[in-house]
PDB file of C-alpha atoms and ligand atoms in Angstrom:
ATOM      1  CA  UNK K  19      91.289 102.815  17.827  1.00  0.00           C
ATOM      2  CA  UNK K  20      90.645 106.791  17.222  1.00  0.00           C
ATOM      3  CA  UNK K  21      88.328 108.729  15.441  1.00  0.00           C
ATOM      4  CA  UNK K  22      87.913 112.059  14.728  1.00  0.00           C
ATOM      5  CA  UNK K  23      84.826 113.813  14.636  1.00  0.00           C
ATOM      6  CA  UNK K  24      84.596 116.986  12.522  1.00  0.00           C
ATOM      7  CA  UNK K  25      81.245 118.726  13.710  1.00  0.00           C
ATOM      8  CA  UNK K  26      79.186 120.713  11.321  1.00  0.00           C
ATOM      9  CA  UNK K  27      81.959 122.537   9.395  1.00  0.00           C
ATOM     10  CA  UNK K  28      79.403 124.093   7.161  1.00  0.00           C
ATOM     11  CA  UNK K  29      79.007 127.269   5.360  1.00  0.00           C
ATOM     12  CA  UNK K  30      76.137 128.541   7.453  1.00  0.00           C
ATOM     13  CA  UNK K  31      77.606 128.257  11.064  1.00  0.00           C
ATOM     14  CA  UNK K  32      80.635 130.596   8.820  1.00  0.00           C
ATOM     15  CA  UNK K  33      80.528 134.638  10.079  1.00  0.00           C
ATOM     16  CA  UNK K  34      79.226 135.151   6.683  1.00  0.00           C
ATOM     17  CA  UNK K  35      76.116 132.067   6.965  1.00  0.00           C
ATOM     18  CA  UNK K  36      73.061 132.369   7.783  1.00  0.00           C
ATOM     19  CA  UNK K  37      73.545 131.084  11.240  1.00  0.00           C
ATOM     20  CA  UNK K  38      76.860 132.906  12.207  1.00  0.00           C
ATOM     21  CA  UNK K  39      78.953 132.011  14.524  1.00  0.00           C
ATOM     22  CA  UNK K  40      81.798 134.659  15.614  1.00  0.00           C
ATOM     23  CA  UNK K  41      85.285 133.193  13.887  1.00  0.00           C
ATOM     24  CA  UNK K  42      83.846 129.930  12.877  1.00  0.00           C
ATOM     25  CA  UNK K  43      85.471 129.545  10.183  1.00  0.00           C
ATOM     26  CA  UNK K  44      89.225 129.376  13.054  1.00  0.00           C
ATOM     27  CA  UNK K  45      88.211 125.550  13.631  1.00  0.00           C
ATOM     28  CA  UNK K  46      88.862 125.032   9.812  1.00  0.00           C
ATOM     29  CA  UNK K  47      92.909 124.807   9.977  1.00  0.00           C
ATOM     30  CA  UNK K  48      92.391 122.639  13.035  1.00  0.00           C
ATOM     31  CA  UNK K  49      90.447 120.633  11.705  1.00  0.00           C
ATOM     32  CA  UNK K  50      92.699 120.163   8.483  1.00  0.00           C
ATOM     33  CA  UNK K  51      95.868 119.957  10.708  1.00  0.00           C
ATOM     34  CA  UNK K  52      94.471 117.045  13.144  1.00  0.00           C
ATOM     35  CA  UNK K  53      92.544 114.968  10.317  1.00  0.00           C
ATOM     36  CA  UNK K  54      95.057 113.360   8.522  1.00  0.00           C
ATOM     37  CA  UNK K  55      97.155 111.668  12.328  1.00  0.00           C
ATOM     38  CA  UNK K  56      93.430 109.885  12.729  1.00  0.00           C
ATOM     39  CA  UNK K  57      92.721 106.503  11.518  1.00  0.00           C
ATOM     40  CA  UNK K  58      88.948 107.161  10.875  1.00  0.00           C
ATOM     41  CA  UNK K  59      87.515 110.727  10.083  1.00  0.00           C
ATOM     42  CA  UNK K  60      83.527 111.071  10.298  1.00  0.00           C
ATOM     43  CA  UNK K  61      82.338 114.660   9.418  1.00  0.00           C
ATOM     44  CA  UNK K  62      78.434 115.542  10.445  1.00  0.00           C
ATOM     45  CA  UNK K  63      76.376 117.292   8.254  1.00  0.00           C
ATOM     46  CA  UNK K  64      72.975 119.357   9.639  1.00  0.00           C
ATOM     47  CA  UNK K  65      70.840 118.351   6.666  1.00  0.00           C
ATOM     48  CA  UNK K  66      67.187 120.202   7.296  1.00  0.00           C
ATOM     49  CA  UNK K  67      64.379 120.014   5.149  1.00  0.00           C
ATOM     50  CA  UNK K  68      62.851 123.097   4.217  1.00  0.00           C
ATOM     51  CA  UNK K  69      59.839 122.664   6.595  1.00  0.00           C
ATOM     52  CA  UNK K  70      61.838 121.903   9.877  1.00  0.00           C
ATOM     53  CA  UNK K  71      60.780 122.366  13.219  1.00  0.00           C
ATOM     54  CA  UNK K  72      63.769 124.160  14.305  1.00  0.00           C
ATOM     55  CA  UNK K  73      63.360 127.313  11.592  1.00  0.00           C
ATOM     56  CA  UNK K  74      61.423 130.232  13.420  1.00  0.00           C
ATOM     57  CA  UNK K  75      59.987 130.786   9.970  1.00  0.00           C
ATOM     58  CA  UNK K  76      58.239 127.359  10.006  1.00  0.00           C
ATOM     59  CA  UNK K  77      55.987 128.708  13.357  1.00  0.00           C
ATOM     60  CA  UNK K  78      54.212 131.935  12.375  1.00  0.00           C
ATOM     61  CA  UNK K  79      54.483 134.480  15.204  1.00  0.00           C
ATOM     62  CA  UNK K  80      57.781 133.231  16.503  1.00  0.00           C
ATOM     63  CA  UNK K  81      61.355 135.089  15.974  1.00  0.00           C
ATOM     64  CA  UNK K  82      64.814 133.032  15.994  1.00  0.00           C
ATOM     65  CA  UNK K  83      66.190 132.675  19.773  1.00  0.00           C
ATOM     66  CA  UNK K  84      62.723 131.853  21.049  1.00  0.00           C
ATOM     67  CA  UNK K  85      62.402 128.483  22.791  1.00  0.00           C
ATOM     68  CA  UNK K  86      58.816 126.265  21.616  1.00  0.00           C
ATOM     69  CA  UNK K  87      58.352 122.364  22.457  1.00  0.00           C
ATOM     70  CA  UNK K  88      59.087 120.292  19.350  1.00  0.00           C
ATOM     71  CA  UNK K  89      59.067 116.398  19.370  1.00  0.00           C
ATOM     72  CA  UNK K  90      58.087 116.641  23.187  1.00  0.00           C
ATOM     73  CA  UNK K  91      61.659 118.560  24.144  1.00  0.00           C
ATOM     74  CA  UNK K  92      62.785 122.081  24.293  1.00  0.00           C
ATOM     75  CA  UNK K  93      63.566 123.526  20.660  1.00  0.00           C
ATOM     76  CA  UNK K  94      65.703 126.655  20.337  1.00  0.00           C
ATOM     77  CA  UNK K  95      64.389 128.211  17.147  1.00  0.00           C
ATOM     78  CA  UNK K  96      66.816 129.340  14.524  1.00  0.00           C
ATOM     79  CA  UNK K  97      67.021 131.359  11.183  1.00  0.00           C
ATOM     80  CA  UNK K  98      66.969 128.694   8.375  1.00  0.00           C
ATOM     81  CA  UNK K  99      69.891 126.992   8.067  1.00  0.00           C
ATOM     82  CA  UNK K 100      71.577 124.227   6.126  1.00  0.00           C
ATOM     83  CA  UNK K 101      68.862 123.360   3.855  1.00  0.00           C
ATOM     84  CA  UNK K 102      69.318 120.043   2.171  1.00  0.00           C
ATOM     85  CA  UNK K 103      71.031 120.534  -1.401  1.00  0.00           C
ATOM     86  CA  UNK K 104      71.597 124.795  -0.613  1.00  0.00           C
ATOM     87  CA  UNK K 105      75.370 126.142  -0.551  1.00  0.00           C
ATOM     88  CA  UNK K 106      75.001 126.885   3.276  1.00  0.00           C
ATOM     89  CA  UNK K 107      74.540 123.203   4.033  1.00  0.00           C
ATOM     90  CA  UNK K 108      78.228 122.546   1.699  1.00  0.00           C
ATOM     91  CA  UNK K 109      81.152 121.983   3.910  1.00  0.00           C
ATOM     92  CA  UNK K 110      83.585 125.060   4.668  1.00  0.00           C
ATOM     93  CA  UNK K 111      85.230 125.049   1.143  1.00  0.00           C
ATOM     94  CA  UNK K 112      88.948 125.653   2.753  1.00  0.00           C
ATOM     95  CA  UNK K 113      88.003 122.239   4.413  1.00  0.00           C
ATOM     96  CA  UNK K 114      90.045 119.293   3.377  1.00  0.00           C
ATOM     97  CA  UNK K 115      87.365 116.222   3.102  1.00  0.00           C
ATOM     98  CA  UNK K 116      90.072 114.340   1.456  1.00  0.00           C
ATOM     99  CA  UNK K 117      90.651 112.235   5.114  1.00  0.00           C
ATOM    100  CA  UNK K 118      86.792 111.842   6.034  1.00  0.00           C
ATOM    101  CA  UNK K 119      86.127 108.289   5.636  1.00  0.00           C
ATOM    102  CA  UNK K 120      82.252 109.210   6.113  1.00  0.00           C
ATOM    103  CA  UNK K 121      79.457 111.692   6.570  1.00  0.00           C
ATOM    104  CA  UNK K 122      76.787 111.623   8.827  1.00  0.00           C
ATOM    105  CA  UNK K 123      73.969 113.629   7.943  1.00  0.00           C
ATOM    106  CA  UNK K 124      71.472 114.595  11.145  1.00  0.00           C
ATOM    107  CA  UNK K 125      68.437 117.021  11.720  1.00  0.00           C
ATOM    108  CA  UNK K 126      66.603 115.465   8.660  1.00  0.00           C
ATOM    109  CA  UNK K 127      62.841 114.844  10.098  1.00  0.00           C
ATOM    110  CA  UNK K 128      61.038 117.829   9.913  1.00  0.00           C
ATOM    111  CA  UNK K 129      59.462 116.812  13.448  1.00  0.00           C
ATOM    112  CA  UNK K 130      62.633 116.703  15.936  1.00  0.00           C
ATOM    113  CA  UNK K 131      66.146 118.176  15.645  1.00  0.00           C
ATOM    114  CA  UNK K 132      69.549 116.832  15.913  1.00  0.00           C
ATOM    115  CA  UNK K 133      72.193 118.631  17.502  1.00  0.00           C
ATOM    116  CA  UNK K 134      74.026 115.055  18.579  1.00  0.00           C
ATOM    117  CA  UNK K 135      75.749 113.726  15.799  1.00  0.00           C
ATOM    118  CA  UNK K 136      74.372 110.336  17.875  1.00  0.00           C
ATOM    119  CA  UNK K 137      70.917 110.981  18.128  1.00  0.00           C
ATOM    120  CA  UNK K 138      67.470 112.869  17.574  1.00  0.00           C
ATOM    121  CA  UNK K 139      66.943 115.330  20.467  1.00  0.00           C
ATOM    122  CA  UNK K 140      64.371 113.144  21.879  1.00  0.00           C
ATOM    123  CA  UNK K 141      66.971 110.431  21.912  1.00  0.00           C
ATOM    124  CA  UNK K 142      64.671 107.776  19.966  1.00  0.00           C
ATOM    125  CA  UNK K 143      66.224 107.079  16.252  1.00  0.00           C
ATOM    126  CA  UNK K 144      70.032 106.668  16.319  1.00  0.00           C
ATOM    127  CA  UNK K 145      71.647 108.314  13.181  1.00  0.00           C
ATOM    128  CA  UNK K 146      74.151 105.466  12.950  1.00  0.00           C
ATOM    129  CA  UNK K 147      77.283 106.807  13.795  1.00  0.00           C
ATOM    130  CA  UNK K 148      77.561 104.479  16.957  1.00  0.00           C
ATOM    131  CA  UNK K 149      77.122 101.247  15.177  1.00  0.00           C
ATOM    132  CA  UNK K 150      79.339 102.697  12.113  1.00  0.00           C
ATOM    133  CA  UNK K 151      82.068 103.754  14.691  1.00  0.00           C
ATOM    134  CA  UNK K 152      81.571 100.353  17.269  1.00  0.00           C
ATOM    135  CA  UNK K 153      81.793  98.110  14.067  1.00  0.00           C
ATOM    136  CA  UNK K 154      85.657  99.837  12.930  1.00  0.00           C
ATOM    137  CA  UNK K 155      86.770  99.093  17.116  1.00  0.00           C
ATOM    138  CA  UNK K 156      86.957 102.148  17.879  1.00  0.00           C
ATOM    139  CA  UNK K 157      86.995 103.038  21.633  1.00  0.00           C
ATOM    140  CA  UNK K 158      88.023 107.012  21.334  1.00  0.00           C
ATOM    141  CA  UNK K 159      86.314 109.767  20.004  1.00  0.00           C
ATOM    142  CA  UNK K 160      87.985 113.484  19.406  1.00  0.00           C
ATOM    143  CA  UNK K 161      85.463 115.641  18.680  1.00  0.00           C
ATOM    144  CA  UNK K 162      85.851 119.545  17.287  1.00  0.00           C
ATOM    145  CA  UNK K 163      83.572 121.751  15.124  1.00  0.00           C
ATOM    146  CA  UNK K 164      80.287 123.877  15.551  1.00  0.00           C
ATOM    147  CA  UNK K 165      79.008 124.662  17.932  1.00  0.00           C
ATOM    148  CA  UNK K 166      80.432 124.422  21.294  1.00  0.00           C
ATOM    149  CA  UNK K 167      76.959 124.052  22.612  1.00  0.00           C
ATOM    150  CA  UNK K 168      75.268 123.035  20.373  1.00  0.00           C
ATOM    151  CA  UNK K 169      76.341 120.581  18.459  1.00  0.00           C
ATOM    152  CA  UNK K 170      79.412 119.616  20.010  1.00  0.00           C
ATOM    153  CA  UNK K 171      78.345 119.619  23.170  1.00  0.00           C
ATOM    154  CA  UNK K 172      75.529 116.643  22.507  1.00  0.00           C
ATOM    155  CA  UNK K 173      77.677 114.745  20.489  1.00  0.00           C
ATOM    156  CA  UNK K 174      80.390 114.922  23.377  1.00  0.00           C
ATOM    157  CA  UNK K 175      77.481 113.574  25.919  1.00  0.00           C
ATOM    158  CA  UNK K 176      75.979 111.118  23.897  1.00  0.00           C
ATOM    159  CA  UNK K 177      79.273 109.827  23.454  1.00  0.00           C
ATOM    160  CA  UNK K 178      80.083 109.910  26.756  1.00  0.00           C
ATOM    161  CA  UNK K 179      77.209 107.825  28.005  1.00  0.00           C
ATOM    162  CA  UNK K 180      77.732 105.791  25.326  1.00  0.00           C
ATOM    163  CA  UNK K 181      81.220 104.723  26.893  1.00  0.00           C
ATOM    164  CA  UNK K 182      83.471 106.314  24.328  1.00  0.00           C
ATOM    165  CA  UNK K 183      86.301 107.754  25.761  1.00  0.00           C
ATOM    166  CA  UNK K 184      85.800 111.760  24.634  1.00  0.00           C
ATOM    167  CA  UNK K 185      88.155 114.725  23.902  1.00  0.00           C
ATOM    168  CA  UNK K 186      87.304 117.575  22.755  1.00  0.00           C
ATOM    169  CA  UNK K 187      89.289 120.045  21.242  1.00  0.00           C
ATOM    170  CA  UNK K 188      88.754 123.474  22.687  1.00  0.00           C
ATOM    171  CA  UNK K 189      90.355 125.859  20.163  1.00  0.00           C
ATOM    172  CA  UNK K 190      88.664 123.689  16.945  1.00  0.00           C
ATOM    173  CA  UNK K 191      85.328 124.591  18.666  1.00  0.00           C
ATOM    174  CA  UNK K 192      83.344 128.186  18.628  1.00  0.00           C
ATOM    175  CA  UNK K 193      80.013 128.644  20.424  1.00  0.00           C
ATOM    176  CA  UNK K 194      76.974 130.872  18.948  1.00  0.00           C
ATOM    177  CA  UNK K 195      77.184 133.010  22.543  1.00  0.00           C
ATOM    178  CA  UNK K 196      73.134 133.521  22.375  1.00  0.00           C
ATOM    179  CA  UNK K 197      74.167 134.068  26.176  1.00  0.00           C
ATOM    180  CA  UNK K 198      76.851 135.417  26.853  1.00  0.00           C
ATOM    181  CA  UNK K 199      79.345 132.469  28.184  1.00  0.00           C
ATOM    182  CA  UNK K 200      77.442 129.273  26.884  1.00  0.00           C
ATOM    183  CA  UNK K 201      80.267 128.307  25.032  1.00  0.00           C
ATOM    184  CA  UNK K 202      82.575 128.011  28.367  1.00  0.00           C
ATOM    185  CA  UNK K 203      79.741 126.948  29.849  1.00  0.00           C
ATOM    186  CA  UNK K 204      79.269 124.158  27.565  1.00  0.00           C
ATOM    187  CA  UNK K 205      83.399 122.896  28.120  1.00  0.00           C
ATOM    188  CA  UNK K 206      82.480 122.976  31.591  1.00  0.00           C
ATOM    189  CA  UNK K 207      79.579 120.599  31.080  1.00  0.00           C
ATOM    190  CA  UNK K 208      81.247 118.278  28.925  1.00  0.00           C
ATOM    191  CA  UNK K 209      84.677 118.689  31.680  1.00  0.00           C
ATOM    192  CA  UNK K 210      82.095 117.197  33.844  1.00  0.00           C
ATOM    193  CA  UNK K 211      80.569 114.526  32.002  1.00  0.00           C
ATOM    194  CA  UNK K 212      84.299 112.949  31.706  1.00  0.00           C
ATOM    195  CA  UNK K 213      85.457 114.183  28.680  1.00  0.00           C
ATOM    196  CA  UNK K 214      88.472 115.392  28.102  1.00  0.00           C
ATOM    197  CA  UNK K 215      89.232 118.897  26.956  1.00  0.00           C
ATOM    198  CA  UNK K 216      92.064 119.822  25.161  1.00  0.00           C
ATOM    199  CA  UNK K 217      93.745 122.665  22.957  1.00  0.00           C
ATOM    200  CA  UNK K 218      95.082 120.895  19.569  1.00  0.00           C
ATOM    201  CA  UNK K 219      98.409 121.677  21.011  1.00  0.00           C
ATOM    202  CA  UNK K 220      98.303 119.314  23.497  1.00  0.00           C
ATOM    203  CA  UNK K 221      97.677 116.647  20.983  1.00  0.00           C
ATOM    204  CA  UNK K 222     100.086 114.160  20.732  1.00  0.00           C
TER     205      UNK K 222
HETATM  206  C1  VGL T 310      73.659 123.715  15.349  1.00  0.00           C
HETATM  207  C2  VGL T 310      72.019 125.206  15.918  1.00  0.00           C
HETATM  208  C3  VGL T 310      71.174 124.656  14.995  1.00  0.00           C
HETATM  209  C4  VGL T 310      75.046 123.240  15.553  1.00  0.00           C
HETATM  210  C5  VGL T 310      72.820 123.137  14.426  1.00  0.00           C
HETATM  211  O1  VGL T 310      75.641 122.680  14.617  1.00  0.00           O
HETATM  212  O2  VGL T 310      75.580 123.420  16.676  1.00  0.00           O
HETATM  213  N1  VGL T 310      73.251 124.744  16.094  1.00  0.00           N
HETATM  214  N2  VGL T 310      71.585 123.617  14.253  1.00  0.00           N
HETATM  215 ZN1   ZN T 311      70.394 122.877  12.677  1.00  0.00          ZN
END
């Protein structure tokens, strides 16, 4: 059995959020043109309280893009983004959630982030999505979304070591770029790992 995994299609990771990514909002008409040949569709959702760890605002002195220890691993710090309940944690509203058969919401303990869709950072509390995807047999996991690698990228190794079989779909990805290249970086990574990556054309 398949599943798709849509990856943080959400208003803020849009050019036009508060965490922009360059063309994010491309992996939307992949995401709506793959959905529907899947037999399960999860989407996940970063869901952050307003105090989290991961907002620059929430550590006086400290500016987005600066790296600080948080839950005992490296933390990127960010702009706030997809606060619980706010319009920039909403799905992309061109995105059809008609086929998602479930959401898994992550980053949600103010202490340690989630960019896996798996687990916490720190690799500790599961969010469920292995147990909810083991229990409906399924064996393969296509991943797209935001961000290359970010996102993406931990949900694709997580899911690798987990023993699902992973593809992920190049074009229905975009990367934040903080360095230049960390998105192609990141395919590398995950081309390493043993997952597949793929362009939605190649797609059966
Ligand atoms: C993400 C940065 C912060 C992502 C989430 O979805 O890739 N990136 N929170
Ligand atoms: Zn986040």
């Amino acid at each position: 059995m398949d599943a798709l995994v849509l990856v943080d299609i959400q208003n803020d990771f849009m050019p036009f959020g508060a965490l922009p990514v360059a063309d994010g909002d491309v992996v939307v008409p992949v995401a709506n043109a793959l959905a529907p040949r899947f037999e399960l569709v999860v989407a996940t959702q970063d869901w952050h309280p307003v105090d989290h760890g991961s907002f620059a605002v929430n550590h006086p002195g400290t500016e987005p893009g600066q790296i600080i220890e948080l839950g005992g691993v490296p933390q990127v710090l960010w702009p706030p983004h997809c606060v619980q309940q706010t319009p920039g944690a909403s799905f992309h509203s061109a995105l059809d959630i008609g086929p998602v058969h479930h959401v898994v919401r992550k980053g949600t303990d103010p202490e340690i982030d989630s960019y896996s869709g798996f687990f916490d950072n720190d690799h500790r509390k599961a969010t469920g999505l292995e147990a909810f995807l083991r229990e409906r047999g399924i064996e393969r996991v296509t991943l797209l979304g935001l961000t290359t690698e970010y996102c993406v990228k931990y949900t694709a190794l997580d899911g690798a070591a987990l023993g699902f079989e992973v593809t992920v779909v190049a074009d229905g990805c975009r990367a934040v770029d903080l360095a230049l290249g960390d998105g192609e970086r990141a395919l590398a990574e995950m081309a390493a790992a043993g997952c597949r990556v793929v362009s939605s054309g190649d797609l059966g």
